[in-house]
mmCIF file with all atom_site columns, C-alpha atoms and ligand atoms in Angstrom:
data_model
loop_
_atom_site.group_PDB
_atom_site.id
_atom_site.type_symbol
_atom_site.label_atom_id
_atom_site.label_alt_id
_atom_site.label_comp_id
_atom_site.label_asym_id
_atom_site.label_entity_id
_atom_site.label_seq_id
_atom_site.pdbx_PDB_ins_code
_atom_site.Cartn_x
_atom_site.Cartn_y
_atom_site.Cartn_z
_atom_site.occupancy
_atom_site.B_iso_or_equiv
_atom_site.pdbx_formal_charge
_atom_site.auth_seq_id
_atom_site.auth_comp_id
_atom_site.auth_asym_id
_atom_site.auth_atom_id
_atom_site.pdbx_PDB_model_num
ATOM   1   C  CA  . MET X 1 1   ? 40.221 31.162 129.689 1.00 0.00 ? 1   MET X CA  1
ATOM   2   C  CA  . ILE X 1 2   ? 42.848 30.627 132.381 1.00 0.00 ? 2   ILE X CA  1
ATOM   3   C  CA  . LYS X 1 3   ? 42.465 27.536 134.560 1.00 0.00 ? 3   LYS X CA  1
ATOM   4   C  CA  . PHE X 1 4   ? 44.097 26.823 137.903 1.00 0.00 ? 4   PHE X CA  1
ATOM   5   C  CA  . SER X 1 5   ? 43.034 25.635 141.340 1.00 0.00 ? 5   SER X CA  1
ATOM   6   C  CA  . ILE X 1 6   ? 42.309 27.885 144.292 1.00 0.00 ? 6   ILE X CA  1
ATOM   7   C  CA  . ASN X 1 7   ? 42.284 26.259 147.712 1.00 0.00 ? 7   ASN X CA  1
ATOM   8   C  CA  . GLY X 1 8   ? 41.842 22.822 146.166 1.00 0.00 ? 8   GLY X CA  1
ATOM   9   C  CA  . LYS X 1 9   ? 38.982 23.711 143.847 1.00 0.00 ? 9   LYS X CA  1
ATOM   10  C  CA  . PRO X 1 10  ? 39.352 23.932 140.043 1.00 0.00 ? 10  PRO X CA  1
ATOM   11  C  CA  . ARG X 1 11  ? 38.559 27.426 138.785 1.00 0.00 ? 11  ARG X CA  1
ATOM   12  C  CA  . GLN X 1 12  ? 38.656 29.181 135.441 1.00 0.00 ? 12  GLN X CA  1
ATOM   13  C  CA  . PHE X 1 13  ? 38.607 32.869 134.613 1.00 0.00 ? 13  PHE X CA  1
ATOM   14  C  CA  . ASP X 1 14  ? 37.992 34.757 131.410 1.00 0.00 ? 14  ASP X CA  1
ATOM   15  C  CA  . VAL X 1 15  ? 40.491 37.546 132.071 1.00 0.00 ? 15  VAL X CA  1
ATOM   16  C  CA  . PRO X 1 16  ? 43.541 38.969 130.277 1.00 0.00 ? 16  PRO X CA  1
ATOM   17  C  CA  . GLY X 1 17  ? 46.638 36.888 130.953 1.00 0.00 ? 17  GLY X CA  1
ATOM   18  C  CA  . GLU X 1 18  ? 48.588 39.914 132.131 1.00 0.00 ? 18  GLU X CA  1
ATOM   19  C  CA  . MET X 1 19  ? 46.074 40.719 134.887 1.00 0.00 ? 19  MET X CA  1
ATOM   20  C  CA  . PRO X 1 20  ? 47.830 40.340 138.269 1.00 0.00 ? 20  PRO X CA  1
ATOM   21  C  CA  . LEU X 1 21  ? 46.809 37.250 140.205 1.00 0.00 ? 21  LEU X CA  1
ATOM   22  C  CA  . LEU X 1 22  ? 45.810 39.498 143.125 1.00 0.00 ? 22  LEU X CA  1
ATOM   23  C  CA  . TRP X 1 23  ? 43.140 41.201 141.005 1.00 0.00 ? 23  TRP X CA  1
ATOM   24  C  CA  . VAL X 1 24  ? 41.726 37.839 139.959 1.00 0.00 ? 24  VAL X CA  1
ATOM   25  C  CA  . LEU X 1 25  ? 41.621 36.551 143.521 1.00 0.00 ? 25  LEU X CA  1
ATOM   26  C  CA  . ARG X 1 26  ? 39.966 39.651 144.959 1.00 0.00 ? 26  ARG X CA  1
ATOM   27  C  CA  . ASP X 1 27  ? 37.733 40.911 142.132 1.00 0.00 ? 27  ASP X CA  1
ATOM   28  C  CA  . GLU X 1 28  ? 36.883 37.739 140.215 1.00 0.00 ? 28  GLU X CA  1
ATOM   29  C  CA  . ALA X 1 29  ? 37.056 35.012 142.889 1.00 0.00 ? 29  ALA X CA  1
ATOM   30  C  CA  . HIS X 1 30  ? 35.899 37.391 145.658 1.00 0.00 ? 30  HIS X CA  1
ATOM   31  C  CA  . LEU X 1 31  ? 38.567 36.122 148.031 1.00 0.00 ? 31  LEU X CA  1
ATOM   32  C  CA  . THR X 1 32  ? 39.397 39.380 149.763 1.00 0.00 ? 32  THR X CA  1
ATOM   33  C  CA  . GLY X 1 33  ? 41.574 38.011 152.557 1.00 0.00 ? 33  GLY X CA  1
ATOM   34  C  CA  . THR X 1 34  ? 44.632 38.586 150.381 1.00 0.00 ? 34  THR X CA  1
ATOM   35  C  CA  . LYS X 1 35  ? 45.446 42.290 150.671 1.00 0.00 ? 35  LYS X CA  1
ATOM   36  C  CA  . PHE X 1 36  ? 46.779 45.001 148.375 1.00 0.00 ? 36  PHE X CA  1
ATOM   37  C  CA  . GLY X 1 37  ? 49.547 47.018 149.967 1.00 0.00 ? 37  GLY X CA  1
ATOM   38  C  CA  . CYS X 1 38  ? 52.173 48.395 147.595 1.00 0.00 ? 38  CYS X CA  1
ATOM   39  C  CA  . GLY X 1 39  ? 51.477 46.667 144.286 1.00 0.00 ? 39  GLY X CA  1
ATOM   40  C  CA  . MET X 1 40  ? 55.229 46.448 143.673 1.00 0.00 ? 40  MET X CA  1
ATOM   41  C  CA  . ALA X 1 41  ? 56.324 43.265 145.486 1.00 0.00 ? 41  ALA X CA  1
ATOM   42  C  CA  . LEU X 1 42  ? 57.723 45.333 148.353 1.00 0.00 ? 42  LEU X CA  1
ATOM   43  C  CA  . CYS X 1 43  ? 55.400 44.747 151.327 1.00 0.00 ? 43  CYS X CA  1
ATOM   44  C  CA  . GLY X 1 44  ? 54.168 41.139 151.260 1.00 0.00 ? 44  GLY X CA  1
ATOM   45  C  CA  . ALA X 1 45  ? 50.502 41.947 152.023 1.00 0.00 ? 45  ALA X CA  1
ATOM   46  C  CA  . CYS X 1 46  ? 49.446 40.041 148.895 1.00 0.00 ? 46  CYS X CA  1
ATOM   47  C  CA  . THR X 1 47  ? 51.370 36.830 149.642 1.00 0.00 ? 47  THR X CA  1
ATOM   48  C  CA  . VAL X 1 48  ? 49.769 33.568 148.518 1.00 0.00 ? 48  VAL X CA  1
ATOM   49  C  CA  . HIS X 1 49  ? 51.190 30.130 147.796 1.00 0.00 ? 49  HIS X CA  1
ATOM   50  C  CA  . VAL X 1 50  ? 51.715 28.971 144.221 1.00 0.00 ? 50  VAL X CA  1
ATOM   51  C  CA  . ASP X 1 51  ? 52.466 25.238 144.292 1.00 0.00 ? 51  ASP X CA  1
ATOM   52  C  CA  . GLY X 1 52  ? 53.461 25.703 147.934 1.00 0.00 ? 52  GLY X CA  1
ATOM   53  C  CA  . GLU X 1 53  ? 55.873 28.610 147.441 1.00 0.00 ? 53  GLU X CA  1
ATOM   54  C  CA  . ALA X 1 54  ? 55.194 32.013 149.014 1.00 0.00 ? 54  ALA X CA  1
ATOM   55  C  CA  . THR X 1 55  ? 54.524 34.338 146.092 1.00 0.00 ? 55  THR X CA  1
ATOM   56  C  CA  . ARG X 1 56  ? 53.586 38.019 145.722 1.00 0.00 ? 56  ARG X CA  1
ATOM   57  C  CA  . ALA X 1 57  ? 50.263 38.006 143.888 1.00 0.00 ? 57  ALA X CA  1
ATOM   58  C  CA  . CYS X 1 58  ? 50.350 41.736 143.072 1.00 0.00 ? 58  CYS X CA  1
ATOM   59  C  CA  . VAL X 1 59  ? 53.047 41.403 140.436 1.00 0.00 ? 59  VAL X CA  1
ATOM   60  C  CA  . LEU X 1 60  ? 52.384 37.897 139.139 1.00 0.00 ? 60  LEU X CA  1
ATOM   61  C  CA  . PRO X 1 61  ? 50.438 37.769 135.852 1.00 0.00 ? 61  PRO X CA  1
ATOM   62  C  CA  . VAL X 1 62  ? 47.593 35.312 136.209 1.00 0.00 ? 62  VAL X CA  1
ATOM   63  C  CA  . SER X 1 63  ? 48.821 33.504 133.079 1.00 0.00 ? 63  SER X CA  1
ATOM   64  C  CA  . ALA X 1 64  ? 51.832 32.375 135.162 1.00 0.00 ? 64  ALA X CA  1
ATOM   65  C  CA  . VAL X 1 65  ? 49.636 30.224 137.425 1.00 0.00 ? 65  VAL X CA  1
ATOM   66  C  CA  . ALA X 1 66  ? 47.797 28.345 134.660 1.00 0.00 ? 66  ALA X CA  1
ATOM   67  C  CA  . GLY X 1 67  ? 47.601 24.693 135.709 1.00 0.00 ? 67  GLY X CA  1
ATOM   68  C  CA  . LYS X 1 68  ? 49.060 25.415 139.152 1.00 0.00 ? 68  LYS X CA  1
ATOM   69  C  CA  . LYS X 1 69  ? 47.767 25.230 142.708 1.00 0.00 ? 69  LYS X CA  1
ATOM   70  C  CA  . VAL X 1 70  ? 47.092 28.567 144.399 1.00 0.00 ? 70  VAL X CA  1
ATOM   71  C  CA  . THR X 1 71  ? 46.413 28.679 148.127 1.00 0.00 ? 71  THR X CA  1
ATOM   72  C  CA  . THR X 1 72  ? 45.147 31.799 149.864 1.00 0.00 ? 72  THR X CA  1
ATOM   73  C  CA  . ILE X 1 73  ? 44.594 32.768 153.476 1.00 0.00 ? 73  ILE X CA  1
ATOM   74  C  CA  . GLU X 1 74  ? 41.043 31.455 153.104 1.00 0.00 ? 74  GLU X CA  1
ATOM   75  C  CA  . GLY X 1 75  ? 42.380 27.942 152.420 1.00 0.00 ? 75  GLY X CA  1
ATOM   76  C  CA  . VAL X 1 76  ? 45.739 27.680 154.147 1.00 0.00 ? 76  VAL X CA  1
ATOM   77  C  CA  . GLY X 1 77  ? 44.122 26.504 157.405 1.00 0.00 ? 77  GLY X CA  1
ATOM   78  C  CA  . ALA X 1 78  ? 43.467 23.177 155.670 1.00 0.00 ? 78  ALA X CA  1
ATOM   79  C  CA  . THR X 1 79  ? 47.229 22.505 155.539 1.00 0.00 ? 79  THR X CA  1
ATOM   80  C  CA  . PRO X 1 80  ? 49.184 21.347 158.629 1.00 0.00 ? 80  PRO X CA  1
ATOM   81  C  CA  . ALA X 1 81  ? 51.486 24.367 158.595 1.00 0.00 ? 81  ALA X CA  1
ATOM   82  C  CA  . GLY X 1 82  ? 48.691 26.844 157.954 1.00 0.00 ? 82  GLY X CA  1
ATOM   83  C  CA  . LYS X 1 83  ? 46.570 25.371 160.703 1.00 0.00 ? 83  LYS X CA  1
ATOM   84  C  CA  . ALA X 1 84  ? 49.465 25.465 163.175 1.00 0.00 ? 84  ALA X CA  1
ATOM   85  C  CA  . ALA X 1 85  ? 50.362 29.034 162.191 1.00 0.00 ? 85  ALA X CA  1
ATOM   86  C  CA  . GLN X 1 86  ? 46.807 30.313 162.573 1.00 0.00 ? 86  GLN X CA  1
ATOM   87  C  CA  . ALA X 1 87  ? 46.469 28.649 165.995 1.00 0.00 ? 87  ALA X CA  1
ATOM   88  C  CA  . ALA X 1 88  ? 49.790 30.113 167.144 1.00 0.00 ? 88  ALA X CA  1
ATOM   89  C  CA  . TRP X 1 89  ? 48.855 33.572 165.838 1.00 0.00 ? 89  TRP X CA  1
ATOM   90  C  CA  . LEU X 1 90  ? 45.764 33.487 168.055 1.00 0.00 ? 90  LEU X CA  1
ATOM   91  C  CA  . LYS X 1 91  ? 47.624 32.075 171.058 1.00 0.00 ? 91  LYS X CA  1
ATOM   92  C  CA  . VAL X 1 92  ? 50.387 34.671 170.886 1.00 0.00 ? 92  VAL X CA  1
ATOM   93  C  CA  . GLU X 1 93  ? 47.895 37.436 169.950 1.00 0.00 ? 93  GLU X CA  1
ATOM   94  C  CA  . VAL X 1 94  ? 50.136 38.584 167.126 1.00 0.00 ? 94  VAL X CA  1
ATOM   95  C  CA  . VAL X 1 95  ? 47.695 40.844 165.341 1.00 0.00 ? 95  VAL X CA  1
ATOM   96  C  CA  . GLN X 1 96  ? 47.508 44.594 165.815 1.00 0.00 ? 96  GLN X CA  1
ATOM   97  C  CA  . CYS X 1 97  ? 45.647 46.357 162.947 1.00 0.00 ? 97  CYS X CA  1
ATOM   98  C  CA  . GLY X 1 98  ? 45.723 43.113 160.993 1.00 0.00 ? 98  GLY X CA  1
ATOM   99  C  CA  . TYR X 1 99  ? 46.270 44.453 157.508 1.00 0.00 ? 99  TYR X CA  1
ATOM   100 C  CA  . CYS X 1 100 ? 49.578 42.713 156.878 1.00 0.00 ? 100 CYS X CA  1
ATOM   101 C  CA  . GLN X 1 101 ? 48.732 39.510 158.697 1.00 0.00 ? 101 GLN X CA  1
ATOM   102 C  CA  . SER X 1 102 ? 47.285 37.412 155.873 1.00 0.00 ? 102 SER X CA  1
ATOM   103 C  CA  . GLY X 1 103 ? 50.567 37.813 154.066 1.00 0.00 ? 103 GLY X CA  1
ATOM   104 C  CA  . GLN X 1 104 ? 52.568 37.191 157.236 1.00 0.00 ? 104 GLN X CA  1
ATOM   105 C  CA  . ILE X 1 105 ? 50.744 33.919 157.893 1.00 0.00 ? 105 ILE X CA  1
ATOM   106 C  CA  . MET X 1 106 ? 51.160 32.797 154.285 1.00 0.00 ? 106 MET X CA  1
ATOM   107 C  CA  . SER X 1 107 ? 54.923 33.393 154.401 1.00 0.00 ? 107 SER X CA  1
ATOM   108 C  CA  . ALA X 1 108 ? 55.148 31.719 157.816 1.00 0.00 ? 108 ALA X CA  1
ATOM   109 C  CA  . ALA X 1 109 ? 53.184 28.685 156.630 1.00 0.00 ? 109 ALA X CA  1
ATOM   110 C  CA  . ALA X 1 110 ? 55.449 28.274 153.598 1.00 0.00 ? 110 ALA X CA  1
ATOM   111 C  CA  . LEU X 1 111 ? 58.470 28.337 155.924 1.00 0.00 ? 111 LEU X CA  1
ATOM   112 C  CA  . LEU X 1 112 ? 56.915 25.926 158.439 1.00 0.00 ? 112 LEU X CA  1
ATOM   113 C  CA  . GLU X 1 113 ? 55.998 23.460 155.711 1.00 0.00 ? 113 GLU X CA  1
ATOM   114 C  CA  . LYS X 1 114 ? 59.724 22.934 155.123 1.00 0.00 ? 114 LYS X CA  1
ATOM   115 C  CA  . ASN X 1 115 ? 61.233 23.764 158.499 1.00 0.00 ? 115 ASN X CA  1
ATOM   116 C  CA  . GLN X 1 116 ? 59.497 23.310 161.855 1.00 0.00 ? 116 GLN X CA  1
ATOM   117 C  CA  . ARG X 1 117 ? 62.551 24.382 163.855 1.00 0.00 ? 117 ARG X CA  1
ATOM   118 C  CA  . PRO X 1 118 ? 63.614 27.632 162.188 1.00 0.00 ? 118 PRO X CA  1
ATOM   119 C  CA  . THR X 1 119 ? 66.301 29.735 163.818 1.00 0.00 ? 119 THR X CA  1
ATOM   120 C  CA  . ASP X 1 120 ? 65.807 33.473 164.278 1.00 0.00 ? 120 ASP X CA  1
ATOM   121 C  CA  . ALA X 1 121 ? 67.961 34.038 161.199 1.00 0.00 ? 121 ALA X CA  1
ATOM   122 C  CA  . GLU X 1 122 ? 65.924 31.598 159.123 1.00 0.00 ? 122 GLU X CA  1
ATOM   123 C  CA  . ILE X 1 123 ? 62.700 33.272 160.263 1.00 0.00 ? 123 ILE X CA  1
ATOM   124 C  CA  . ASP X 1 124 ? 64.079 36.712 159.462 1.00 0.00 ? 124 ASP X CA  1
ATOM   125 C  CA  . ASP X 1 125 ? 65.183 35.493 156.044 1.00 0.00 ? 125 ASP X CA  1
ATOM   126 C  CA  . ALA X 1 126 ? 61.816 33.895 155.202 1.00 0.00 ? 126 ALA X CA  1
ATOM   127 C  CA  . MET X 1 127 ? 59.822 36.851 156.519 1.00 0.00 ? 127 MET X CA  1
ATOM   128 C  CA  . ALA X 1 128 ? 62.050 39.646 155.216 1.00 0.00 ? 128 ALA X CA  1
ATOM   129 C  CA  . GLY X 1 129 ? 59.635 40.613 152.453 1.00 0.00 ? 129 GLY X CA  1
ATOM   130 C  CA  . ASN X 1 130 ? 56.657 41.008 154.776 1.00 0.00 ? 130 ASN X CA  1
ATOM   131 C  CA  . ILE X 1 131 ? 56.377 44.481 156.250 1.00 0.00 ? 131 ILE X CA  1
ATOM   132 C  CA  . CYS X 1 132 ? 54.283 45.264 159.347 1.00 0.00 ? 132 CYS X CA  1
ATOM   133 C  CA  . ARG X 1 133 ? 53.612 48.929 160.008 1.00 0.00 ? 133 ARG X CA  1
ATOM   134 C  CA  . CYS X 1 134 ? 52.437 48.026 163.510 1.00 0.00 ? 134 CYS X CA  1
ATOM   135 C  CA  . GLY X 1 135 ? 55.770 46.371 164.343 1.00 0.00 ? 135 GLY X CA  1
ATOM   136 C  CA  . THR X 1 136 ? 54.474 42.938 165.344 1.00 0.00 ? 136 THR X CA  1
ATOM   137 C  CA  . TYR X 1 137 ? 57.749 41.282 164.325 1.00 0.00 ? 137 TYR X CA  1
ATOM   138 C  CA  . SER X 1 138 ? 58.717 39.882 167.716 1.00 0.00 ? 138 SER X CA  1
ATOM   139 C  CA  . ARG X 1 139 ? 55.299 38.271 168.185 1.00 0.00 ? 139 ARG X CA  1
ATOM   140 C  CA  . ILE X 1 140 ? 55.424 36.868 164.646 1.00 0.00 ? 140 ILE X CA  1
ATOM   141 C  CA  . ARG X 1 141 ? 58.745 35.233 165.448 1.00 0.00 ? 141 ARG X CA  1
ATOM   142 C  CA  . GLU X 1 142 ? 57.349 33.795 168.685 1.00 0.00 ? 142 GLU X CA  1
ATOM   143 C  CA  . ALA X 1 143 ? 54.256 32.474 166.893 1.00 0.00 ? 143 ALA X CA  1
ATOM   144 C  CA  . ILE X 1 144 ? 56.314 30.795 164.172 1.00 0.00 ? 144 ILE X CA  1
ATOM   145 C  CA  . LYS X 1 145 ? 58.385 28.991 166.819 1.00 0.00 ? 145 LYS X CA  1
ATOM   146 C  CA  . ASP X 1 146 ? 55.238 28.026 168.699 1.00 0.00 ? 146 ASP X CA  1
ATOM   147 C  CA  . ALA X 1 147 ? 53.637 26.680 165.517 1.00 0.00 ? 147 ALA X CA  1
ATOM   148 C  CA  . GLY X 1 148 ? 56.754 24.702 164.672 1.00 0.00 ? 148 GLY X CA  1
ATOM   149 C  CA  . HIS X 1 149 ? 56.754 23.107 168.109 1.00 0.00 ? 149 HIS X CA  1
ATOM   150 C  CA  . ALA X 1 150 ? 53.052 22.239 167.771 1.00 0.00 ? 150 ALA X CA  1
ATOM   151 C  CA  . MET X 1 151 ? 53.697 20.621 164.373 1.00 0.00 ? 151 MET X CA  1
ATOM   152 C  CA  . LYS X 1 152 ? 56.533 18.538 165.792 1.00 0.00 ? 152 LYS X CA  1
ATOM   153 C  CA  . GLY X 1 153 ? 54.381 17.575 168.753 1.00 0.00 ? 153 GLY X CA  1
ATOM   154 C  CA  . ALA X 1 154 ? 56.893 19.042 171.208 1.00 0.00 ? 154 ALA X CA  1
HETATM 155 S  S1  . LIG D 2 .   ? 50.889 44.372 147.576 1.00 0.00 ? 1   LIG D S1  1
HETATM 156 FE FE1 . LIG D 2 .   ? 52.126 42.803 146.807 1.00 0.00 ? 1   LIG D FE1 1
HETATM 157 S  S2  . LIG D 2 .   ? 54.005 43.019 147.874 1.00 0.00 ? 1   LIG D S2  1
HETATM 158 FE FE2 . LIG D 2 .   ? 52.843 44.758 148.458 1.00 0.00 ? 1   LIG D FE2 1
HETATM 159 S  S1  . LIG D 2 .   ? 49.411 44.324 162.184 1.00 0.00 ? 2   LIG D S1  1
HETATM 160 FE FE1 . LIG D 2 .   ? 49.167 46.332 161.367 1.00 0.00 ? 2   LIG D FE1 1
HETATM 161 S  S2  . LIG D 2 .   ? 50.471 46.380 159.630 1.00 0.00 ? 2   LIG D S2  1
HETATM 162 FE FE2 . LIG D 2 .   ? 50.907 44.504 160.591 1.00 0.00 ? 2   LIG D FE2 1
#
């Protein structure tokens, strides 16, 4: 039995320790907001937070999160950075097809938690692992800046 918290709630799963966290979230916890893209840590669609750090759930064995705090797109709106990011995403109308956007918001929220005034270079660095086939990158950058301003009250 592997125990960890998801979005603030204690959970436990009777699954093999090598099962990727993404499988557990989607198939066992039925939290399908976190997406499968490449399965090889190359696209960022599966990004969640593990103890606050943006993490690719497709390649992380669930045994690695035992005792840790996992946050998904379903729960990140309860954090200041997640709430600000989601509001900015709507305001800027970032989304096109939407498939990559859970992962984009999770990476953005992890950045904004630490840095509410990121430069373009810092945004590019934090978001480099999140691919968007629809090319929403410029709106993502705008939304991250907007969210940072909202968090700082500017
Ligand atoms: S599905 Fe995990 S990085 Fe692509
Ligand atoms: S919005 Fe379509 S892949 Fe990013």
